[in-house]
Amino acid sequence: MSMLSASTINGTSVKSPRDESLGDIKDLMIDLTTGRVAYAVISFGGLLGIGSKLFAVPMQALKQNAANKCFVMDTTKERLENAQGFDKDNWPNFADRAWQTELHKHYNTPPYWG
């Protein structure tokens, strides 16, 4: 499917290619100059949501798996845990191109604006 509502995507699970749970999508970040969904914010770790961290992931790093109603990200739990995360009360500046560039390097995706 090529179109989904944001409310449908929020809460969708994210898994590795080996079917490991990598968390679930909590929010989407939209670039208002292009209208493009640039990043998904994934909640991962902790127990019952306590102690979990948030991670920004470029949308092109996620592939929809409609049959299993999830997204698949070609990474491991360890790689995600080593990404720069943030907590729910201290979000990064998503407009900072240097931060965005580092994020795309970590996930080996081309910057969406290029």
PDB file of C-alpha atoms in Angstrom:
ATOM      1  CA  MET A   1       0.000   0.000   0.000  1.00  0.00           C
ATOM      2  CA  SER A   2       1.422   3.403  -0.896  1.00  0.00           C
ATOM      3  CA  MET A   3      -0.795   5.588   1.328  1.00  0.00           C
ATOM      4  CA  LEU A   4      -1.492   5.290   5.049  1.00  0.00           C
ATOM      5  CA  SER A   5      -2.863   7.777   7.532  1.00  0.00           C
ATOM      6  CA  ALA A   6      -0.531   8.985  10.293  1.00  0.00           C
ATOM      7  CA  SER A   7      -2.929   7.629  12.903  1.00  0.00           C
ATOM      8  CA  THR A   8      -2.658   4.179  11.293  1.00  0.00           C
ATOM      9  CA  ILE A   9       1.141   4.274  11.326  1.00  0.00           C
ATOM     10  CA  ASN A  10       1.460   5.469  14.923  1.00  0.00           C
ATOM     11  CA  GLY A  11       1.749   2.416  17.158  1.00  0.00           C
ATOM     12  CA  THR A  12       2.833   0.125  14.318  1.00  0.00           C
ATOM     13  CA  SER A  13       5.567  -2.299  15.329  1.00  0.00           C
ATOM     14  CA  VAL A  14       9.033  -2.203  13.805  1.00  0.00           C
ATOM     15  CA  LYS A  15      10.975  -5.442  13.390  1.00  0.00           C
ATOM     16  CA  SER A  16      14.354  -6.544  12.150  1.00  0.00           C
ATOM     17  CA  PRO A  17      14.638  -8.874   9.142  1.00  0.00           C
ATOM     18  CA  ARG A  18      15.049 -11.691  11.717  1.00  0.00           C
ATOM     19  CA  ASP A  19      11.659 -10.773  13.218  1.00  0.00           C
ATOM     20  CA  GLU A  20      13.186  -9.189  16.363  1.00  0.00           C
ATOM     21  CA  SER A  21      11.056  -6.457  17.869  1.00  0.00           C
ATOM     22  CA  LEU A  22      12.713  -3.047  17.477  1.00  0.00           C
ATOM     23  CA  GLY A  23       9.901  -1.096  19.107  1.00  0.00           C
ATOM     24  CA  ASP A  24       6.979   0.797  17.673  1.00  0.00           C
ATOM     25  CA  ILE A  25       6.363   4.060  15.885  1.00  0.00           C
ATOM     26  CA  LYS A  26       5.343   6.879  18.222  1.00  0.00           C
ATOM     27  CA  ASP A  27       5.339   9.830  15.846  1.00  0.00           C
ATOM     28  CA  LEU A  28       6.194  11.025  12.362  1.00  0.00           C
ATOM     29  CA  MET A  29       8.263  14.094  11.540  1.00  0.00           C
ATOM     30  CA  ILE A  30       7.130  15.986   8.452  1.00  0.00           C
ATOM     31  CA  ASP A  31       9.303  18.435   6.536  1.00  0.00           C
ATOM     32  CA  LEU A  32       6.850  21.266   5.994  1.00  0.00           C
ATOM     33  CA  THR A  33       8.843  22.773   3.106  1.00  0.00           C
ATOM     34  CA  THR A  34       8.493  19.588   1.032  1.00  0.00           C
ATOM     35  CA  GLY A  35       5.459  17.957   2.643  1.00  0.00           C
ATOM     36  CA  ARG A  36       7.501  14.773   2.954  1.00  0.00           C
ATOM     37  CA  VAL A  37       7.508  12.465   5.962  1.00  0.00           C
ATOM     38  CA  ALA A  38      11.199  12.595   6.813  1.00  0.00           C
ATOM     39  CA  TYR A  39      11.512  10.535   9.993  1.00  0.00           C
ATOM     40  CA  ALA A  40       9.680   8.061  12.146  1.00  0.00           C
ATOM     41  CA  VAL A  41      10.179   8.319  15.893  1.00  0.00           C
ATOM     42  CA  ILE A  42      10.524   4.811  17.326  1.00  0.00           C
ATOM     43  CA  SER A  43      10.201   3.881  20.986  1.00  0.00           C
ATOM     44  CA  PHE A  44      12.532   1.054  21.977  1.00  0.00           C
ATOM     45  CA  GLY A  45      13.745  -0.586  25.161  1.00  0.00           C
ATOM     46  CA  GLY A  46      12.581  -0.357  28.720  1.00  0.00           C
ATOM     47  CA  LEU A  47       9.858  -2.398  30.324  1.00  0.00           C
ATOM     48  CA  LEU A  48       6.200  -1.577  29.670  1.00  0.00           C
ATOM     49  CA  GLY A  49       7.243   1.798  28.286  1.00  0.00           C
ATOM     50  CA  ILE A  50       9.275   2.711  31.390  1.00  0.00           C
ATOM     51  CA  GLY A  51      12.896   3.488  30.619  1.00  0.00           C
ATOM     52  CA  SER A  52      12.394   3.336  26.880  1.00  0.00           C
ATOM     53  CA  LYS A  53      14.278   5.656  24.569  1.00  0.00           C
ATOM     54  CA  LEU A  54      13.103   7.352  21.420  1.00  0.00           C
ATOM     55  CA  PHE A  55      15.027   7.127  18.161  1.00  0.00           C
ATOM     56  CA  ALA A  56      14.581   9.107  14.960  1.00  0.00           C
ATOM     57  CA  VAL A  57      14.835   6.853  11.919  1.00  0.00           C
ATOM     58  CA  PRO A  58      14.791   8.025   8.297  1.00  0.00           C
ATOM     59  CA  MET A  59      11.581   6.854   6.640  1.00  0.00           C
ATOM     60  CA  GLN A  60      13.532   5.298   3.779  1.00  0.00           C
ATOM     61  CA  ALA A  61      15.127   2.931   6.342  1.00  0.00           C
ATOM     62  CA  LEU A  62      11.687   1.409   6.957  1.00  0.00           C
ATOM     63  CA  LYS A  63       9.972  -0.991   4.595  1.00  0.00           C
ATOM     64  CA  GLN A  64       6.298  -1.762   5.017  1.00  0.00           C
ATOM     65  CA  ASN A  65       5.325  -5.387   5.528  1.00  0.00           C
ATOM     66  CA  ALA A  66       1.578  -5.240   4.890  1.00  0.00           C
ATOM     67  CA  ALA A  67       1.046  -8.965   5.427  1.00  0.00           C
ATOM     68  CA  ASN A  68       2.384  -8.742   8.992  1.00  0.00           C
ATOM     69  CA  LYS A  69       1.111  -5.199   9.632  1.00  0.00           C
ATOM     70  CA  CYS A  70       4.538  -3.917  10.615  1.00  0.00           C
ATOM     71  CA  PHE A  71       7.563  -2.091   9.277  1.00  0.00           C
ATOM     72  CA  VAL A  72      10.892  -3.838   8.789  1.00  0.00           C
ATOM     73  CA  MET A  73      14.176  -2.043   9.358  1.00  0.00           C
ATOM     74  CA  ASP A  74      17.399  -3.668   8.198  1.00  0.00           C
ATOM     75  CA  THR A  75      19.239  -3.361  11.507  1.00  0.00           C
ATOM     76  CA  THR A  76      19.738  -5.168  14.783  1.00  0.00           C
ATOM     77  CA  LYS A  77      18.713  -4.343  18.336  1.00  0.00           C
ATOM     78  CA  GLU A  78      22.357  -3.597  19.130  1.00  0.00           C
ATOM     79  CA  ARG A  79      22.722  -1.126  16.255  1.00  0.00           C
ATOM     80  CA  LEU A  80      19.521   0.634  17.249  1.00  0.00           C
ATOM     81  CA  GLU A  81      20.636   0.791  20.890  1.00  0.00           C
ATOM     82  CA  ASN A  82      23.902   2.402  19.718  1.00  0.00           C
ATOM     83  CA  ALA A  83      22.104   5.086  17.742  1.00  0.00           C
ATOM     84  CA  GLN A  84      21.726   8.537  19.216  1.00  0.00           C
ATOM     85  CA  GLY A  85      18.462   8.342  21.135  1.00  0.00           C
ATOM     86  CA  PHE A  86      16.540  10.873  23.150  1.00  0.00           C
ATOM     87  CA  ASP A  87      13.888  10.942  25.850  1.00  0.00           C
ATOM     88  CA  LYS A  88      10.305  12.105  25.564  1.00  0.00           C
ATOM     89  CA  ASP A  89      11.088  15.419  27.278  1.00  0.00           C
ATOM     90  CA  ASN A  90      14.234  16.312  25.328  1.00  0.00           C
ATOM     91  CA  TRP A  91      13.779  16.001  21.546  1.00  0.00           C
ATOM     92  CA  PRO A  92      16.598  16.904  19.139  1.00  0.00           C
ATOM     93  CA  ASN A  93      16.380  19.811  16.720  1.00  0.00           C
ATOM     94  CA  PHE A  94      15.025  18.011  13.669  1.00  0.00           C
ATOM     95  CA  ALA A  95      15.764  21.066  11.503  1.00  0.00           C
ATOM     96  CA  ASP A  96      19.538  20.837  12.202  1.00  0.00           C
ATOM     97  CA  ARG A  97      21.087  19.595   8.932  1.00  0.00           C
ATOM     98  CA  ALA A  98      24.302  18.463  10.666  1.00  0.00           C
ATOM     99  CA  TRP A  99      22.237  16.296  13.057  1.00  0.00           C
ATOM    100  CA  GLN A 100      20.166  14.971  10.154  1.00  0.00           C
ATOM    101  CA  THR A 101      23.298  14.143   8.148  1.00  0.00           C
ATOM    102  CA  GLU A 102      24.756  12.117  11.031  1.00  0.00           C
ATOM    103  CA  LEU A 103      21.445  10.321  11.450  1.00  0.00           C
ATOM    104  CA  HIS A 104      21.378   9.311   7.782  1.00  0.00           C
ATOM    105  CA  LYS A 105      25.003   8.134   8.014  1.00  0.00           C
ATOM    106  CA  HIS A 106      24.147   5.917  10.993  1.00  0.00           C
ATOM    107  CA  TYR A 107      21.282   4.242   9.122  1.00  0.00           C
ATOM    108  CA  ASN A 108      23.139   4.230   5.787  1.00  0.00           C
ATOM    109  CA  THR A 109      20.389   6.112   3.969  1.00  0.00           C
ATOM    110  CA  PRO A 110      20.749   9.034   1.591  1.00  0.00           C
ATOM    111  CA  PRO A 111      19.466  12.340   2.960  1.00  0.00           C
ATOM    112  CA  TYR A 112      15.877  12.825   1.847  1.00  0.00           C
ATOM    113  CA  TRP A 113      16.579  16.426   0.754  1.00  0.00           C
ATOM    114  CA  GLY A 114      19.362  15.479  -1.700  1.00  0.00           C
TER     115      GLY A 114
END
